[in-house]
Coordinates of C-alpha atoms in Angstrom, one line a residue:
M2 CA 20.9 -13.7 -62.2
H3 CA 22.3 -10.2 -62.1
A4 CA 19.6 -9.1 -59.7
E5 CA 20.3 -12.0 -57.4
F6 CA 24.0 -11.3 -57.4
E7 CA 23.5 -7.6 -56.7
R8 CA 20.8 -8.4 -54.0
R9 CA 18.2 -6.2 -55.6
A10 CA 14.6 -6.9 -56.7
L11 CA 13.6 -7.5 -60.3
P12 CA 11.7 -4.6 -62.0
A13 CA 7.9 -5.0 -62.3
G14 CA 6.2 -5.9 -65.5
R15 CA 8.5 -8.7 -66.8
P16 CA 6.7 -11.7 -68.4
L17 CA 6.9 -14.9 -66.5
Q18 CA 6.4 -18.5 -67.7
L19 CA 4.1 -20.6 -65.5
A20 CA 5.1 -24.1 -64.7
V21 CA 2.8 -27.1 -64.1
R22 CA 3.8 -29.4 -61.3
I23 CA 3.2 -33.0 -62.1
E24 CA 4.5 -35.9 -60.1
G25 CA 7.6 -37.1 -61.8
L26 CA 7.9 -34.1 -64.1
A27 CA 8.5 -31.3 -61.6
L28 CA 11.0 -28.6 -62.6
N29 CA 14.0 -28.6 -60.2
S30 CA 16.1 -25.5 -59.8
N31 CA 18.5 -24.3 -57.1
P32 CA 19.0 -20.6 -56.3
L33 CA 22.4 -19.0 -56.9
R34 CA 22.6 -18.2 -53.2
N35 CA 20.8 -20.4 -50.7
R36 CA 20.9 -18.4 -47.4
A37 CA 18.7 -20.8 -45.4
A38 CA 20.9 -23.8 -46.1
S39 CA 23.6 -24.8 -43.6
G40 CA 27.0 -26.0 -44.4
P41 CA 29.8 -24.6 -46.6
R42 CA 29.1 -21.3 -48.4
Q43 CA 27.9 -21.7 -52.0
R44 CA 29.8 -19.9 -54.7
L45 CA 28.7 -18.7 -58.1
A46 CA 29.5 -21.0 -61.0
P47 CA 32.4 -20.0 -63.3
W48 CA 30.1 -19.3 -66.2
A49 CA 28.1 -16.9 -64.0
R50 CA 31.1 -15.0 -62.8
G51 CA 32.1 -14.1 -66.3
R52 CA 28.8 -12.4 -67.0
V53 CA 28.9 -10.2 -63.8
P54 CA 30.3 -6.7 -64.4
P55 CA 33.7 -6.4 -62.6
A56 CA 33.0 -2.8 -61.3
L57 CA 29.9 -1.0 -60.1
D58 CA 29.3 2.5 -58.8
D59 CA 25.9 3.2 -57.5
P60 CA 25.6 7.0 -57.3
V61 CA 22.8 6.8 -54.6
V62 CA 25.2 5.4 -52.0
C63 CA 27.4 8.1 -50.4
V64 CA 26.6 10.8 -53.0
E65 CA 29.8 12.4 -54.3
E66 CA 30.2 16.1 -53.5
V67 CA 32.5 18.8 -54.7
P68 CA 35.8 18.5 -52.7
G69 CA 36.4 21.3 -50.3
Q70 CA 32.7 22.4 -50.2
L71 CA 31.4 23.3 -46.8
G72 CA 28.5 21.3 -45.5
L73 CA 25.3 23.1 -44.8
F74 CA 24.0 20.6 -42.2
A75 CA 25.6 18.4 -39.7
P76 CA 26.1 14.8 -40.9
W77 CA 23.2 12.6 -39.9
P78 CA 23.8 9.1 -38.5
R79 CA 23.7 6.4 -41.1
T80 CA 23.3 2.6 -41.0
F81 CA 25.4 0.8 -43.7
T82 CA 25.2 -2.8 -44.7
R83 CA 27.6 -5.0 -46.6
A84 CA 25.6 -4.5 -49.8
H85 CA 26.3 -0.8 -49.7
G86 CA 30.1 -1.5 -49.8
Q87 CA 29.6 -3.8 -52.8
R88 CA 27.6 -1.2 -54.7
I89 CA 30.5 1.3 -54.7
R90 CA 33.4 -1.1 -55.4
G91 CA 34.0 0.4 -58.8
R92 CA 34.3 4.0 -57.4
T93 CA 37.6 5.7 -57.2
I94 CA 37.9 6.9 -53.6
P95 CA 40.9 9.1 -52.5
D96 CA 43.2 7.5 -49.9
F97 CA 41.7 4.1 -50.4
P98 CA 45.0 2.5 -51.8
E99 CA 46.8 3.6 -48.6
V100 CA 44.2 1.9 -46.4
Q101 CA 44.2 -1.2 -48.7
A102 CA 48.0 -1.5 -48.3
V103 CA 47.7 -1.3 -44.5
L104 CA 44.9 -3.9 -44.5
Q105 CA 47.2 -6.3 -46.4
E106 CA 49.9 -5.8 -43.8
M107 CA 47.4 -6.5 -41.0
A108 CA 46.2 -9.6 -42.9
A109 CA 49.7 -10.9 -43.0
E110 CA 50.2 -10.3 -39.3
R111 CA 46.9 -11.9 -38.3
R112 CA 47.2 -14.7 -41.0
V113 CA 43.7 -14.3 -42.3
G114 CA 42.2 -15.0 -45.7
Q115 CA 40.1 -13.5 -48.5
T116 CA 36.9 -13.4 -46.4
W117 CA 38.6 -11.0 -44.0
H118 CA 39.7 -8.8 -46.9
F119 CA 36.2 -8.9 -48.4
H120 CA 34.6 -7.4 -45.2
T121 CA 37.4 -4.9 -44.3
E122 CA 37.8 -3.4 -47.7
G123 CA 34.0 -2.9 -48.1
G124 CA 34.0 -1.1 -44.7
A125 CA 37.0 1.0 -45.6
R126 CA 35.3 2.1 -48.8
L127 CA 32.2 3.2 -46.9
A128 CA 34.2 4.9 -44.1
L129 CA 36.2 7.0 -46.7
A130 CA 33.2 7.7 -49.0
A131 CA 31.1 8.9 -46.1
R132 CA 33.6 11.7 -45.2
P133 CA 32.4 15.3 -45.4
P134 CA 33.7 17.0 -48.6
D135 CA 35.7 19.5 -46.6
E136 CA 37.5 16.9 -44.4
R137 CA 40.1 14.3 -45.2
L138 CA 40.3 12.4 -41.8
V139 CA 37.7 10.0 -40.6
H140 CA 36.1 10.7 -37.3
P141 CA 36.1 7.7 -34.9
E142 CA 32.4 8.1 -34.0
T143 CA 31.3 7.5 -37.6
L144 CA 32.8 4.0 -37.6
A145 CA 29.8 2.9 -35.5
D146 CA 27.7 3.2 -38.7
L147 CA 29.6 0.4 -40.4
P148 CA 28.1 -3.1 -40.5
K149 CA 31.1 -4.9 -38.9
M150 CA 34.8 -4.8 -38.4
A151 CA 34.7 -1.3 -36.8
P152 CA 37.7 -1.9 -34.4
T153 CA 39.8 -3.4 -37.2
L154 CA 39.1 -0.4 -39.4
H155 CA 39.8 1.9 -36.5
E156 CA 43.3 0.4 -36.2
A157 CA 43.9 0.5 -40.0
L158 CA 42.9 4.1 -40.4
K159 CA 45.1 5.0 -37.4
R160 CA 48.1 3.3 -39.1
A161 CA 47.4 5.0 -42.4
G162 CA 47.2 8.4 -40.7
L163 CA 43.6 9.0 -41.7
L164 CA 41.9 8.8 -38.3
A165 CA 40.9 12.1 -36.7
P166 CA 41.4 12.6 -33.0
P167 CA 38.4 11.9 -30.9
R168 CA 36.3 14.9 -30.1
P169 CA 34.0 15.6 -27.1
R170 CA 30.6 14.1 -27.3
L171 CA 28.3 16.7 -28.7
V172 CA 24.5 16.6 -29.0
P173 CA 23.4 17.5 -32.5
S174 CA 20.8 20.2 -33.0
W175 CA 18.2 17.7 -34.2
M176 CA 18.5 15.9 -30.8
S177 CA 18.4 18.9 -28.5
A178 CA 14.7 19.7 -28.8
G179 CA 13.7 17.9 -25.7
L180 CA 13.9 14.4 -27.3
G181 CA 15.6 11.4 -25.8
S182 CA 14.2 11.8 -22.3
C183 CA 10.8 12.4 -20.8
R184 CA 10.3 16.1 -20.0
E185 CA 8.2 15.2 -16.9
C186 CA 9.9 12.3 -15.2
L187 CA 13.3 12.9 -16.9
A188 CA 13.7 9.1 -17.6
W189 CA 16.6 8.2 -19.9
T190 CA 16.4 6.0 -23.1
N191 CA 12.8 7.2 -23.7
E192 CA 12.8 6.3 -27.4
R193 CA 13.1 10.0 -28.3
D194 CA 9.5 10.8 -27.1
Q195 CA 8.9 14.1 -25.2
R196 CA 6.5 12.3 -22.8
C197 CA 6.9 8.6 -21.9
A198 CA 3.8 6.3 -21.9
P199 CA 3.6 6.1 -18.0
C200 CA 3.5 9.9 -17.8
L201 CA 0.9 10.1 -20.5
D202 CA -1.3 7.6 -18.5
W203 CA -0.6 9.6 -15.3
G204 CA -1.8 12.8 -16.8
A205 CA -5.1 11.4 -18.0
G206 CA -7.9 12.9 -15.9
R207 CA -5.6 14.9 -13.6
Q208 CA -5.3 18.6 -13.3
A209 CA -2.0 20.4 -13.7
A210 CA -0.7 22.4 -10.7
P211 CA 2.6 23.3 -9.0
C212 CA 4.1 20.2 -7.3
H213 CA 4.8 20.7 -3.6
R214 CA 8.2 19.0 -3.9
C215 CA 9.8 20.1 -7.1
G216 CA 7.6 23.1 -7.9
R217 CA 7.0 22.1 -11.6
W218 CA 3.6 22.7 -13.2
L219 CA 2.5 19.0 -13.8
P220 CA -0.4 16.7 -13.2
L221 CA -0.5 15.9 -9.5
R222 CA -1.7 13.1 -7.2
D223 CA -1.7 14.0 -3.5
D224 CA -0.1 17.4 -4.4
H225 CA 3.0 15.6 -6.0
C226 CA 3.9 14.8 -9.6
R227 CA 4.7 11.3 -10.8
R228 CA 8.4 11.7 -10.4
C229 CA 8.2 13.0 -6.9
V230 CA 5.7 10.2 -5.9
L231 CA 8.1 7.6 -7.1
T232 CA 11.1 9.3 -5.6
A233 CA 9.4 9.5 -2.2
A234 CA 8.4 5.8 -2.4
E235 CA 11.9 4.7 -3.2
T236 CA 13.6 6.9 -0.5
D237 CA 10.9 6.6 2.2
Y238 CA 13.0 3.8 3.7
D239 CA 16.5 4.8 2.5
L240 CA 18.5 1.6 3.1
D241 CA 20.9 2.3 0.2
G242 CA 21.5 6.0 1.0
I243 CA 20.2 7.3 -2.3
R244 CA 18.2 10.2 -0.8
L245 CA 19.5 13.5 -2.1
D246 CA 19.1 16.8 -0.3
G247 CA 17.7 19.3 -2.8
G248 CA 17.9 16.9 -5.8
G249 CA 16.6 13.7 -7.2
Q250 CA 18.0 10.4 -8.6
L251 CA 17.5 9.9 -12.4
W252 CA 16.3 6.5 -13.6
F253 CA 16.1 4.6 -16.8
G254 CA 13.0 4.7 -19.0
G255 CA 11.2 2.1 -21.0
P256 CA 10.7 -1.4 -19.4
L257 CA 13.2 -0.6 -16.7
A258 CA 11.4 2.5 -15.4
P259 CA 9.5 2.4 -12.1
R260 CA 5.8 2.5 -12.7
S261 CA 2.8 3.6 -10.6
R262 CA -0.6 2.2 -10.6
K263 CA -3.9 3.0 -9.0
G264 CA -3.8 1.8 -5.4
G265 CA 0.0 1.4 -5.1
L266 CA 3.4 1.4 -6.8
Y267 CA 4.6 -1.1 -9.3
G268 CA 6.8 -3.5 -7.3
H269 CA 4.7 -3.1 -4.2
R270 CA 6.1 -6.2 -2.7
R271 CA 9.7 -5.0 -3.2
L272 CA 8.9 -1.7 -1.4
Q273 CA 7.2 -3.7 1.4
R274 CA 10.4 -5.8 1.8
K275 CA 12.4 -2.6 2.0
R276 CA 10.0 -1.4 4.7
R277 CA 10.3 -4.6 6.8
E278 CA 14.1 -4.5 6.4
A279 CA 14.2 -0.8 7.5
I280 CA 12.0 -1.6 10.5
R281 CA 14.2 -4.5 11.6
A282 CA 17.3 -2.3 11.1
S283 CA 15.8 0.5 13.1
R284 CA 14.7 -1.8 15.9
A285 CA 18.2 -3.3 16.1
A286 CA 19.6 0.2 16.5
R287 CA 17.2 1.3 19.2
P288 CA 18.5 1.5 22.8
V289 CA 17.1 -0.5 25.7
S290 CA 14.4 1.1 27.8
E291 CA 15.6 3.2 30.8
H292 CA 12.6 2.0 32.9
L293 CA 13.3 -1.7 33.2
A294 CA 11.9 -3.3 36.3
L295 CA 14.7 -4.8 38.5
P296 CA 14.0 -8.0 40.5
G297 CA 13.7 -7.4 44.2
Q298 CA 13.4 -3.6 43.9
L299 CA 10.9 -2.2 46.4
E300 CA 8.4 0.5 45.3
L301 CA 8.7 3.8 47.2
F302 CA 5.1 4.8 46.3
H303 CA 2.6 3.5 43.8
L304 CA 1.5 5.5 40.8
P305 CA -0.4 4.0 37.9
R306 CA 1.3 4.4 34.6
D307 CA -0.3 6.4 31.8
W308 CA -0.3 4.3 28.6
T309 CA -2.6 6.5 26.6
R310 CA 0.4 8.3 24.9
L311 CA 2.1 5.1 23.9
D312 CA 3.9 5.4 20.5
E313 CA 4.1 1.8 19.2
R314 CA 6.3 2.8 16.3
H315 CA 9.3 3.8 18.5
L316 CA 9.4 1.0 21.1
P317 CA 12.7 0.4 22.9
A318 CA 14.7 -2.7 22.0
L319 CA 13.8 -6.0 23.6
T320 CA 16.3 -7.6 26.0
P321 CA 17.3 -11.3 25.4
A322 CA 15.1 -12.4 28.3
A323 CA 12.2 -10.4 27.0
R324 CA 12.6 -11.9 23.5
I325 CA 12.6 -15.4 24.9
L326 CA 9.4 -14.7 26.8
L327 CA 7.7 -13.2 23.8
N328 CA 8.7 -16.2 21.6
G329 CA 7.4 -18.5 24.3
F330 CA 4.0 -16.7 24.3
V331 CA 3.8 -17.1 20.5
A332 CA 4.7 -20.8 20.8
H333 CA 2.0 -21.2 23.5
I334 CA -0.6 -19.7 21.2
K335 CA 0.3 -22.1 18.4
S336 CA 0.3 -25.1 20.7
R337 CA -3.3 -24.3 21.7
G338 CA -4.3 -24.4 18.0
W339 CA -5.1 -20.7 17.8
D340 CA -4.5 -18.6 14.7
A341 CA -1.5 -16.4 15.5
G342 CA -2.8 -13.8 13.1
R343 CA -5.9 -13.3 15.2
M344 CA -3.9 -13.0 18.4
N345 CA -1.9 -9.9 17.2
G346 CA -3.7 -7.8 19.8
S347 CA -2.4 -10.0 22.7
I348 CA 1.1 -10.3 21.1
R349 CA 1.2 -6.5 20.7
T350 CA 0.3 -6.0 24.3
L351 CA 3.0 -8.3 25.6
R352 CA 5.6 -6.8 23.3
V353 CA 4.8 -3.2 24.5
L354 CA 5.0 -4.3 28.1
L355 CA 8.3 -6.2 27.7
A356 CA 9.9 -3.3 25.7
H357 CA 9.3 -0.8 28.5
L358 CA 9.5 -3.0 31.7
G359 CA 11.6 -6.0 30.6
A360 CA 11.3 -9.6 31.7
D361 CA 13.6 -9.8 34.7
A362 CA 10.9 -8.9 37.3
P363 CA 7.2 -10.0 37.4
L364 CA 5.0 -7.9 35.2
P365 CA 2.1 -6.0 37.0
E366 CA -1.3 -7.2 36.1
E367 CA -2.5 -3.6 36.4
D368 CA -0.3 -2.4 33.5
V369 CA -1.5 -5.3 31.3
R370 CA -5.1 -4.2 31.8
L371 CA -4.3 -0.6 31.3
I372 CA -2.6 -1.3 27.9
A373 CA -5.5 -3.6 26.9
R374 CA -7.9 -0.6 27.1
R375 CA -6.4 0.8 23.9
K376 CA -7.8 -0.1 20.5
H377 CA -6.5 -3.3 18.9
F378 CA -4.9 -4.4 22.2
H379 CA -6.0 -7.5 24.3
G380 CA -4.9 -8.5 27.7
A381 CA -6.9 -11.6 28.9
R382 CA -4.5 -14.2 27.3
V383 CA -1.5 -12.2 28.4
V384 CA -2.6 -12.3 32.0
H385 CA -3.3 -16.0 31.8
Y386 CA 0.1 -16.8 30.3
L387 CA 2.0 -14.7 32.8
R388 CA 0.2 -16.3 35.7
L389 CA 0.8 -19.7 34.1
T390 CA 4.6 -19.0 33.9
G391 CA 4.8 -17.3 37.3
R392 CA 5.7 -13.9 35.9
L393 CA 2.6 -12.0 36.9
A394 CA 2.4 -9.6 39.8
P395 CA -1.2 -9.6 41.0
D396 CA -3.1 -6.3 41.1
R397 CA -2.8 -4.8 44.5
H398 CA -6.1 -3.0 44.1
S399 CA -8.0 -6.2 43.3
D400 CA -11.4 -7.0 44.9
A401 CA -11.3 -8.5 48.4
A402 CA -13.7 -11.3 47.4
L403 CA -11.5 -12.2 44.4
A404 CA -8.4 -12.1 46.5
R405 CA -10.1 -14.5 48.9
A406 CA -10.9 -16.8 46.0
R407 CA -7.3 -16.8 44.9
H408 CA -6.2 -17.6 48.4
L409 CA -8.5 -20.6 48.6
A410 CA -7.1 -21.8 45.3
D411 CA -3.5 -21.4 46.5
T412 CA -4.2 -23.2 49.8
A413 CA -6.0 -26.2 48.1
P414 CA -4.1 -29.5 47.6
A415 CA -1.2 -29.1 45.3
P416 CA -2.6 -31.2 42.3
F417 CA -5.7 -29.0 42.3
R418 CA -4.2 -25.5 42.4
G419 CA -3.6 -25.0 38.7
P420 CA -7.2 -26.2 37.7
L421 CA -8.7 -24.0 40.4
N422 CA -6.9 -20.9 39.2
R423 CA -8.0 -21.7 35.6
W424 CA -11.5 -22.0 36.9
I425 CA -11.2 -18.5 38.5
D426 CA -10.0 -17.1 35.2
V427 CA -13.0 -18.5 33.4
L428 CA -15.4 -17.1 36.0
C429 CA -13.7 -13.7 35.8
G430 CA -13.6 -13.6 32.0
T431 CA -9.8 -13.6 31.8
A432 CA -9.2 -17.2 30.5
P433 CA -7.6 -17.8 27.1
R434 CA -11.1 -18.1 25.7
P435 CA -13.0 -15.0 26.9
S436 CA -16.4 -15.4 28.6
R437 CA -18.9 -13.3 30.5
P438 CA -17.4 -12.5 33.9
L439 CA -19.3 -13.1 37.2
A440 CA -19.4 -11.0 40.3
P441 CA -16.3 -11.4 42.6
S442 CA -18.6 -12.4 45.5
T443 CA -20.1 -15.2 43.3
V444 CA -16.6 -16.5 42.4
C445 CA -15.5 -16.5 46.1
S446 CA -18.7 -18.4 47.0
Y447 CA -18.1 -21.0 44.4
L448 CA -14.5 -21.6 45.7
R449 CA -15.7 -21.8 49.3
L450 CA -18.3 -24.4 48.3
A451 CA -15.9 -26.5 46.2
A452 CA -13.1 -26.5 48.7
P453 CA -14.5 -29.3 51.1
P454 CA -15.2 -31.8 48.3
L455 CA -11.7 -31.3 46.8
R456 CA -10.1 -31.9 50.2
T457 CA -12.2 -35.0 50.7
W458 CA -11.2 -36.5 47.3
Y459 CA -7.6 -35.7 48.0
E460 CA -7.7 -37.6 51.3
D461 CA -9.4 -40.6 49.4
G462 CA -6.4 -40.8 47.0
V463 CA -7.7 -38.7 44.0
T464 CA -4.8 -36.6 42.8
D465 CA -6.2 -35.6 39.4
L466 CA -9.5 -34.1 38.6
R467 CA -9.7 -36.3 35.4
A468 CA -10.1 -39.3 37.7
V469 CA -13.3 -37.8 39.4
T470 CA -16.4 -39.8 38.5
R471 CA -20.1 -39.4 39.1
T472 CA -19.9 -41.6 42.2
H473 CA -17.3 -39.2 43.8
I474 CA -19.7 -36.3 43.3
E475 CA -22.7 -38.1 44.7
Q476 CA -20.7 -39.1 47.8
V477 CA -19.8 -35.5 48.6
L478 CA -23.4 -34.4 48.0
E479 CA -25.0 -37.1 50.2
P480 CA -24.0 -35.6 53.7
V481 CA -25.7 -32.3 52.9
Q482 CA -29.4 -31.7 52.2
G483 CA -31.6 -28.9 51.0
E484 CA -30.2 -25.6 49.7
A485 CA -26.7 -26.6 50.9
A486 CA -26.7 -29.6 48.6
K487 CA -28.1 -27.6 45.7
S488 CA -25.4 -24.8 46.1
R489 CA -22.6 -27.4 46.3
A490 CA -23.8 -29.2 43.2
T491 CA -24.0 -25.8 41.3
A492 CA -20.4 -25.0 42.3
L493 CA -19.1 -28.5 41.2
R494 CA -21.0 -28.2 37.9
S495 CA -19.4 -24.9 37.2
L496 CA -16.0 -26.3 38.0
F497 CA -16.1 -29.3 35.7
R498 CA -17.9 -27.4 33.0
A499 CA -15.0 -24.8 33.0
L500 CA -12.3 -27.5 33.0
K501 CA -14.1 -29.3 30.1
R502 CA -14.3 -26.0 28.2
E503 CA -10.6 -25.4 28.7
K504 CA -9.8 -29.0 27.6
L505 CA -8.2 -30.0 31.0
I506 CA -10.5 -33.0 31.5
F507 CA -11.9 -35.5 29.0
R508 CA -15.5 -35.6 30.2
D509 CA -17.8 -33.7 32.6
P510 CA -18.8 -36.1 35.5
A511 CA -21.2 -33.6 37.1
R512 CA -23.3 -33.2 34.0
T513 CA -25.7 -36.1 34.8
V514 CA -25.9 -35.6 38.6
S515 CA -29.4 -34.6 39.7
L516 CA -30.8 -33.8 43.1
T517 CA -34.3 -34.6 44.5
T518 CA -36.0 -31.4 45.7
A519 CA -39.3 -31.1 47.6
V520 CA -42.1 -29.4 45.7
V521 CA -44.0 -26.8 47.9
L522 CA -47.8 -27.2 47.4
P523 CA -50.0 -24.1 47.6
R524 CA -51.9 -23.5 50.9
P525 CA -55.8 -24.2 50.6
L526 CA -58.3 -21.4 51.2
A527 CA -60.4 -21.3 54.4
D528 CA -64.0 -22.5 54.1
D529 CA -65.6 -19.2 55.1
M530 CA -63.5 -17.3 52.5
L531 CA -64.4 -19.8 49.8
R532 CA -68.1 -19.8 50.7
G533 CA -68.2 -16.1 50.6
A534 CA -66.5 -16.0 47.2
L535 CA -69.1 -18.4 45.7
D536 CA -72.0 -16.4 47.1
R537 CA -70.9 -13.4 45.0
L538 CA -71.1 -15.3 41.7
P539 CA -74.3 -14.9 39.7
H540 CA -74.7 -18.7 39.1
A541 CA -72.8 -21.9 39.9
A542 CA -71.8 -22.6 36.3
T543 CA -69.7 -19.4 36.2
G544 CA -68.0 -20.3 39.5
S545 CA -67.2 -23.8 38.3
A546 CA -65.8 -22.5 35.0
S547 CA -63.7 -19.8 36.6
C548 CA -62.2 -21.9 39.4
S549 CA -58.9 -23.4 38.4
P550 CA -58.3 -26.0 39.7
P551 CA -61.9 -26.9 40.7
C552 CA -62.6 -26.6 44.4
T553 CA -64.6 -29.0 46.5
L554 CA -66.7 -27.7 49.4

């Protein structure tokens, strides 16, 4: 009972009586203090209180020293509990009655009961007993060692005149040996280790050398220590303005410290978001290009632009019209069912062209093809989209045969002009789906052969190539014969095959059209030539076996 009341363990070696648990005969006993039970606090029985000694003084708690004796070492931080205050409640402590009187006055002011007295008086005993022997006043920083009620005791000691004035924060000698922060990354709250765990992992397998940024002799990666690598990553895109000239920003240690791993930094996604935000901010702050093409402006003399020194990272800002055109191109790509991620080369080409030339005037086809020569740039779909939207300026140095083909397509009946230009794109390899290009002369020949049938169908009331059937094709092939019919059929097959490939028609009507062609037989040999050939053979069996097909004299 006394051990339970004093919250101390029983000494070893005491005899114990074993109890047998039988249903209906089990021994029932309740502890003097049931800490796990909820509800009102249990108190000791009256008979138990009389057997508890009224006063105790444990000499181990706050060892008494000779008054006025100078301390050899600085006081170490302590951690008191409520049990420590109870174990010295019988000790005579100087100045305790004055503090006790002040606590009674404060209790009357605050209208508190005996529980408040129990906690505050125990803390006051510990605060006064923990004073150095050569000092009478209690230092405010030592009140943090008490279990609770430190602000109340601070006020009570101040009223009693026993509270020392606060002194500047000092680092004791036992804490000034490089502990408390990492000596390599200088992280705070490092659990008093000289090197934190991330720095220990960083140094494994790396050679120490002078850092190129801070000059310290530490394990390096890419000629920089761990702290400089993290600082450079955090301030590479300095959105918050934390980059310091000639210095570095300190950070917290432990679980809040930035970490680095092989292949990237901890929080790689966060740094990528900072990069994207910085890129958007820098693009918004960029000026518009000084070389925007103005509509209707004449060219004094033509010089091809040099796009080989293009710096894609510092493009001018897009004008509102250019941004609308670029967004329309992306929407066109998605409407065709293509993956926008695989079309980055085409989107990049159009963005570069719009950033430098704008979208107010037609864009030169020559510049699109020059930009597309660079690595990771594509121009076929850009040329097609600009021609489709009427924003393409044709190449002035294009082939004469190809220009003739474009002229034939533009002079065709109005419903057929768009499909014919798409057919030319497929033949030249510049359609949305790239293909092997044909010679410009072949393209012009196909347009010249397909023009008369298209004009005939338009006069017969056909205004859409999706309405053309096999009968229409056979009707336009009937008036011509021989090689002319074969050439016209080849051109029409190429036209409808290209439109079916580009999904402009539902079916290919020329696929099953066939022409009857005359087979040219070989000319027979003269009789005298054949007779002379047979006379040279050794016997007739050899001649009959070697003649293919067999000849008849």
